[in-house]
Coordinates of C-alpha atoms and ligand atoms in Angstrom, one line a residue:
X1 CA 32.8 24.4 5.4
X2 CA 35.6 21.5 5.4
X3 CA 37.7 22.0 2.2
X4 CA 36.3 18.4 0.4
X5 CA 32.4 20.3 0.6
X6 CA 33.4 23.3 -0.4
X7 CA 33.3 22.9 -4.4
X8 CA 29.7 20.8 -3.8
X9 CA 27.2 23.2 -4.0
X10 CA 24.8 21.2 -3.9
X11 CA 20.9 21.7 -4.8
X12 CA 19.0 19.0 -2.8
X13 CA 15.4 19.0 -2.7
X14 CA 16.0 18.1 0.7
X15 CA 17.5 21.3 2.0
X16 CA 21.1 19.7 2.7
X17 CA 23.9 21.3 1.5
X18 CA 26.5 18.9 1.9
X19 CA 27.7 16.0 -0.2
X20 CA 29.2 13.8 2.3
X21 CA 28.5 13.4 6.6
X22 CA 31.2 13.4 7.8
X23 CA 31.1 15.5 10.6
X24 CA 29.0 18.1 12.1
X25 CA 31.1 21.2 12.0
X26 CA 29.5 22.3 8.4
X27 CA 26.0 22.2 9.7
X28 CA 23.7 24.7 10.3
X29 CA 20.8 24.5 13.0
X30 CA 18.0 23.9 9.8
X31 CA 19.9 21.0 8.8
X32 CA 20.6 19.2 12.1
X33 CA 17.1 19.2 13.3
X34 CA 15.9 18.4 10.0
X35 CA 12.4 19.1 9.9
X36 CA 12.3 17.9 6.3
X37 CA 8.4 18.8 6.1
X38 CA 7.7 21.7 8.0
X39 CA 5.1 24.0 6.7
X40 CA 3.8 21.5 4.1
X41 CA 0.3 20.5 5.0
X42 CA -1.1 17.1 4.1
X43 CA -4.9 16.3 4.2
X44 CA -6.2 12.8 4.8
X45 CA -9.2 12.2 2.6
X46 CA -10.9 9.1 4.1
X47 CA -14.4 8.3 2.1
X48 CA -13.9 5.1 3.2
X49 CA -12.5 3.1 6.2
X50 CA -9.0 2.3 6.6
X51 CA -7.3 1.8 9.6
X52 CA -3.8 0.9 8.4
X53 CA -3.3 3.1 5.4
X54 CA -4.7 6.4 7.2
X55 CA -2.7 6.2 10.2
X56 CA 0.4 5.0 8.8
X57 CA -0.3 8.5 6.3
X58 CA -0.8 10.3 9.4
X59 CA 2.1 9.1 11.2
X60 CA 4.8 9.3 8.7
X61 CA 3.5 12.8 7.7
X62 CA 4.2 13.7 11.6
X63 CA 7.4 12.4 11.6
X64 CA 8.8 14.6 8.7
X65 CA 6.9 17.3 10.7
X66 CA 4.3 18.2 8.2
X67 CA 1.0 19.8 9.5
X68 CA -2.0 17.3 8.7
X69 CA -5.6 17.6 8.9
X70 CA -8.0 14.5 8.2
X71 CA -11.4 14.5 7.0
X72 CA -14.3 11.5 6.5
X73 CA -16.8 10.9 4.5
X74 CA -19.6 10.5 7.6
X75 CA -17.8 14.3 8.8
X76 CA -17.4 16.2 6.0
X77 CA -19.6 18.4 4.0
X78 CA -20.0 15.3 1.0
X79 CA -22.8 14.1 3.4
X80 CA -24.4 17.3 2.6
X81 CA -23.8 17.3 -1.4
X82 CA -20.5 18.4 -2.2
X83 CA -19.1 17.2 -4.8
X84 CA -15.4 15.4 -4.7
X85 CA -14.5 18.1 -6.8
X86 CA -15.7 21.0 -4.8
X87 CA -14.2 19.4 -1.8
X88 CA -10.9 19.3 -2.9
X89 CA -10.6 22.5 -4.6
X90 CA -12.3 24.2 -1.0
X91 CA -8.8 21.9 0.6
X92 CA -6.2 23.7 -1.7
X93 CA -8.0 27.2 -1.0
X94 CA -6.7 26.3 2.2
X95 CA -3.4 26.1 1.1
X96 CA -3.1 22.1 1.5
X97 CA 0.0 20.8 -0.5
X98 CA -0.7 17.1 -0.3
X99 CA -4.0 15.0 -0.6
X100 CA -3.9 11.7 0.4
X101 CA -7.0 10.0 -1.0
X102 CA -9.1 7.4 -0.1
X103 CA -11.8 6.8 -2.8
X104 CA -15.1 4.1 -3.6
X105 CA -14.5 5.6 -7.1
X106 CA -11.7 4.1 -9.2
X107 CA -10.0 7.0 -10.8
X108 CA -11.1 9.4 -8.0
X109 CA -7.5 10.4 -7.2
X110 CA -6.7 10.8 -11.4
X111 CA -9.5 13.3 -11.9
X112 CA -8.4 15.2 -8.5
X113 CA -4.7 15.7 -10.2
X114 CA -6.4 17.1 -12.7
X115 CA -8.7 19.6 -11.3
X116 CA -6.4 20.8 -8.6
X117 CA -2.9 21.6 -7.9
X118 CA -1.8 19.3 -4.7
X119 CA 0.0 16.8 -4.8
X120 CA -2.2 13.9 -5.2
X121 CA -1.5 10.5 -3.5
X122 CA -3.8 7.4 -4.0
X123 CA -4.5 5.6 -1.2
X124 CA -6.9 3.2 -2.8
X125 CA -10.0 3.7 -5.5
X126 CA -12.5 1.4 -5.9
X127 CA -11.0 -2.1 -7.1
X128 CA -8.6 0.1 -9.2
X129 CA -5.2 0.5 -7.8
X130 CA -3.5 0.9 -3.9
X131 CA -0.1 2.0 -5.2
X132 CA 1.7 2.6 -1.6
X133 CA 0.3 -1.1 -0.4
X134 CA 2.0 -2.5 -3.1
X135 CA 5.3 -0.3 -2.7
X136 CA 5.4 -1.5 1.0
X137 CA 4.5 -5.3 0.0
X138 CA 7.5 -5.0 -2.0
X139 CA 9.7 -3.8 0.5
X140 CA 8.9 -6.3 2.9
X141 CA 9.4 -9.2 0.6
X142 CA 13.1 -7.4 -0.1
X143 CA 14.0 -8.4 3.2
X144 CA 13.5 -11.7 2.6
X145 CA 14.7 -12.7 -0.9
X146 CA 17.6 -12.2 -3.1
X147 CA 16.2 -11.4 -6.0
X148 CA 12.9 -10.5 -7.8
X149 CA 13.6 -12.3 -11.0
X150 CA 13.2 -15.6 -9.0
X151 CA 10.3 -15.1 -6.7
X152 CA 7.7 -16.7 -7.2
X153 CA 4.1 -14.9 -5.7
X154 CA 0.9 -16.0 -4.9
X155 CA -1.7 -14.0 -4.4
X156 CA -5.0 -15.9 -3.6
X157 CA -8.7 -14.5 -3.0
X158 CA -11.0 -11.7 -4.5
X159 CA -8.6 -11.0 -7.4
X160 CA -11.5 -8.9 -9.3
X161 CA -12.1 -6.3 -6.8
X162 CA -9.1 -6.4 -5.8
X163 CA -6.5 -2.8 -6.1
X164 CA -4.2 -4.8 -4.1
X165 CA -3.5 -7.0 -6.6
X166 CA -3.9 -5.1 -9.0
X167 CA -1.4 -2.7 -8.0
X168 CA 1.1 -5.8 -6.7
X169 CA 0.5 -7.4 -10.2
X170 CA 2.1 -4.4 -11.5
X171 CA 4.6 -3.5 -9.0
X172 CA 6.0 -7.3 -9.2
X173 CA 5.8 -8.5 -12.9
X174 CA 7.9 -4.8 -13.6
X175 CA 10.5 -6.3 -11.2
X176 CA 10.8 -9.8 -13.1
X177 CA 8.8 -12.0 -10.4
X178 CA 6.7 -14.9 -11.5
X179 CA 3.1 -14.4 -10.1
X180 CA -0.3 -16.5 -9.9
X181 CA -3.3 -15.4 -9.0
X182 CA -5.5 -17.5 -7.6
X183 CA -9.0 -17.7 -6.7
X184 CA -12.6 -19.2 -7.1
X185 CA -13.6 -18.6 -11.0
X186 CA -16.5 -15.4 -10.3
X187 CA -13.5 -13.8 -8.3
X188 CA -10.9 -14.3 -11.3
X189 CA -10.6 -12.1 -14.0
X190 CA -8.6 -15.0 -16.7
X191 CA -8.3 -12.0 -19.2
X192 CA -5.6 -10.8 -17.1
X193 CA -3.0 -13.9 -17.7
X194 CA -2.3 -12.7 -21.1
X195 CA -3.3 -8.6 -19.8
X196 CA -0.6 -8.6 -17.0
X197 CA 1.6 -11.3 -17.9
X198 CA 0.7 -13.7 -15.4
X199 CA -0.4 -17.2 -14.1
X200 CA -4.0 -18.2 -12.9
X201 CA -5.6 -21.4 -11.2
X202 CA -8.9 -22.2 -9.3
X203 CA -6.6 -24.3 -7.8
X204 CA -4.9 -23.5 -4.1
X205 CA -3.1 -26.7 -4.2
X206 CA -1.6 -25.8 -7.5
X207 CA -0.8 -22.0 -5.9
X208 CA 1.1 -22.9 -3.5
X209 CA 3.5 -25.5 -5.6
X210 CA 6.3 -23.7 -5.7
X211 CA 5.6 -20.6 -4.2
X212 CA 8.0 -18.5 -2.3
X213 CA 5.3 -15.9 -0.8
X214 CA 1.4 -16.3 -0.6
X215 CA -0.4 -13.0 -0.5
X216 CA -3.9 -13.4 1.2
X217 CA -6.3 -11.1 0.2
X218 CA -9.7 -10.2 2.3
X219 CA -12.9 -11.4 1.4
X220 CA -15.6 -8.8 1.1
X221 CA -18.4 -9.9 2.8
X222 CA -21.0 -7.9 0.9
X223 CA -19.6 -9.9 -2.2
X224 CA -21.3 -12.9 -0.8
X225 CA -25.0 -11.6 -1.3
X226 CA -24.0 -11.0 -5.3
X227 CA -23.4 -14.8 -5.2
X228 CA -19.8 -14.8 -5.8
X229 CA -19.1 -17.4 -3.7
X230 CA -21.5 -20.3 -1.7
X231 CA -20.5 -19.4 2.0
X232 CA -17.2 -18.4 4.2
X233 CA -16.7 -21.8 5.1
X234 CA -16.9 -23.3 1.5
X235 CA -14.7 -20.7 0.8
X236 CA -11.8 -21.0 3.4
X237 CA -12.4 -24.7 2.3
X238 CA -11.1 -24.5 -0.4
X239 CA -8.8 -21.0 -0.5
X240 CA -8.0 -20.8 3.2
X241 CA -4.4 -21.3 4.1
X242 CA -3.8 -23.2 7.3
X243 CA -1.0 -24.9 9.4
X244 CA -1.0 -27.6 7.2
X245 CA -0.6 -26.1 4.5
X246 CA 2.5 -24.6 6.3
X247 CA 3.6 -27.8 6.9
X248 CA 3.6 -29.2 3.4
X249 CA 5.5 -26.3 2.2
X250 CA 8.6 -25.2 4.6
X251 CA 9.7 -21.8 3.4
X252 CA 6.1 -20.7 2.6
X253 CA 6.0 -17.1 3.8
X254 CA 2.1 -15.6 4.5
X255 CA 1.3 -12.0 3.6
X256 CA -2.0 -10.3 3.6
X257 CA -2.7 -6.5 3.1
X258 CA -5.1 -6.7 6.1
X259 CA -7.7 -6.4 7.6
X260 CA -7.7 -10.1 7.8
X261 CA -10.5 -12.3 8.3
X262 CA -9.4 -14.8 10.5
X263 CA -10.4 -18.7 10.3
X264 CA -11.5 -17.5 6.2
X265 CA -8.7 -16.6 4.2
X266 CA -6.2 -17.5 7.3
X267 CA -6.5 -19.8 10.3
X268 CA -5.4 -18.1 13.5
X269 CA -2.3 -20.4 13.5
X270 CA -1.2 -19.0 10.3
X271 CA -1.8 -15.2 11.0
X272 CA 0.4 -15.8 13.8
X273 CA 3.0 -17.8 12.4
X274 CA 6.5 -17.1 12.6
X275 CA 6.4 -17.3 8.3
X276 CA 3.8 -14.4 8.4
X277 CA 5.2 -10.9 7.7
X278 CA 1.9 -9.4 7.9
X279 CA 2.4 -7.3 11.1
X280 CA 6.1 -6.7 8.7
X281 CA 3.7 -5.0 6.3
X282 CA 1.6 -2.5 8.7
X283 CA 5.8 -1.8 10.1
X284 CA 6.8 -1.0 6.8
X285 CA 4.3 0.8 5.4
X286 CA 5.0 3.9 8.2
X287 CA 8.3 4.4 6.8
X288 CA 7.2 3.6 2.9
X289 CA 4.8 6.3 3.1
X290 CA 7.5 8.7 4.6
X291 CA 9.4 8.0 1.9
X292 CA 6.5 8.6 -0.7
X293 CA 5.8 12.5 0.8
X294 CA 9.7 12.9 0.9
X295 CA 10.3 12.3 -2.5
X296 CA 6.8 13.9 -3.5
X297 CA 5.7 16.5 -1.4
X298 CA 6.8 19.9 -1.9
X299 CA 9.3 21.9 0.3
X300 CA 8.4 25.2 2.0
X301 CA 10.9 27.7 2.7
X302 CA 9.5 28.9 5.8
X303 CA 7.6 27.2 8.8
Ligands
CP1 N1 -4.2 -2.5 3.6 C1 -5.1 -1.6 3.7 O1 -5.4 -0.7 2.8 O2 -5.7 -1.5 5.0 P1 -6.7 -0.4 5.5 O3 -8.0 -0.5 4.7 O4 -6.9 -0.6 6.9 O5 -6.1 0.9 5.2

């Protein structure tokens, strides 16, 4: 070991043992090849459809080379009865580390850290919280502004069943930004202006004044029987983004957590747009969710 390593006995949770790279004559074959998550399995528990969240799991739990098994609601034994509970506890008999869950139920993933011992990560409950959505909408608006204490954030649609914002609310008020949520008054909860320290308006117009980043969120269709709203096309009338809306405000960037309903919350000129970082996002969120089970995820000694 070089002389400058030698008094750094280090204990990283990574497996490392060095303090510095600065060459590779120190290293042994465990550390070049890294495999920082070999022999850690990860389930994916999907009771509900996801297409970007599961696979991004799935691929970033490959590529620290963790085993991973996934399971859905229309596959698994639920369909039969089993309880959340049971079904979790019948995972870590089978020596699962992590759960990544996927949950109807807000607070699913909560009482699962309770009643087992994996590693629990939320990957959306209910209209509760989507915690790694948020982390990765945060990184991707890092790589376009200075600083947090003067963004300003917009995040327009169903704000009341909404995790997404939820979770962003949370995620970008802690970092000093200014948001304003924005949406037709069934789909806006007001007692959250003074609750999470933030703006609302029925108003797009009023929204987008001002705004650095407008954050799109899905309509769900099924909301539309429970009378929330008249129609899609009254409501892209008056909440839909479009070019020239993009027009009227130059530095406008577009996010949306996806999946997008195009021509309703976002024309197709707009999803496309050079000022949307959407497909930035879905990027992102592979290497945000590495980062989650690498800080998170225990460490096994053997493969
Ligand atoms: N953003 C998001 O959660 O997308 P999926 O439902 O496809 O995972």
């Amino acid at each position: 070991m070089a002389a400058s390593e030698s008094s750094a006995a280090l204990d990283r949770p990574d497996g490392l043992r060095h303090q510095h790279l600065l060459d590779l004559s120190p290293y042994e074959a465990d550390e070049i090849q890294v495999p920082t998550l070999q022999g850690t399995s990860v389930a994916h528990l999907f009771f509900e459809p996801s297409t970007r969240t599961k696979l991004s799991f799935n691929l970033a739990a490959g590529r620290l080379s963790a085993e991973t098994v996934s399971l859905s609601k229309a596959s698994s034994s639920v369909t039969k009865g089993e309880t959340l509970k049971d079904t979790a506890r019948n995972v870590e008999a089978m020596k699962v580390d992590v759960v990544v869950l996927r949950h109807p139920s807000p607070g699913a993933p909560h009482f699962l850290a309770r009643c087992t011992d994996s590693v629990i990560l939320n990957a959306g409950d209910g209209a509760h919280a989507h915690p790694t959505q948020a982390l990765l909408d945060v990184l991707t608006m890092r790589a376009h502004v200075d600083s947090f204490e003067d963004l300003n954030v917009s995040i327009i649609g169903d704000i009341t069943h909404s995790r997404v914002a939820r979770s962003n609310v949370q995620a970008l008020t802690t970092l000093g930004a200014t948001v304003t949520l924005c949406g037709p008054e069934t789909m806006l909860p007001v007692e959250m202006e003074a609750a999470m320290d933030v703006r609302t308006t029925t108003r797009l117009d009023a929204a987008l004044d001002g705004c650095d980043i407008a954050m799109a969120l899905r309509i769900q269709m099924e909301r539309q029987n429970a009378g929330l709203f008249p129609s899609t096309r009254e409501y892209h009338r008056q909440f839909g983004i479009t070019a020239d809306h993009l027009r009227r405000h130059p530095d406008l960037l577009i996010m949306h957590p996806g999946p997008v309903n195009r021509g309703i919350e976002l024309t197709d000129a707009v999803v496309d747009h050079e000022r949307s970082i959407i497909l930035s996002q879905v990027t992102n969120g592979v290497a945000l969710r590495m980062a989650v089970l690498y800080v998170l995820a225990p460490r096994r000694e053997e493969a």
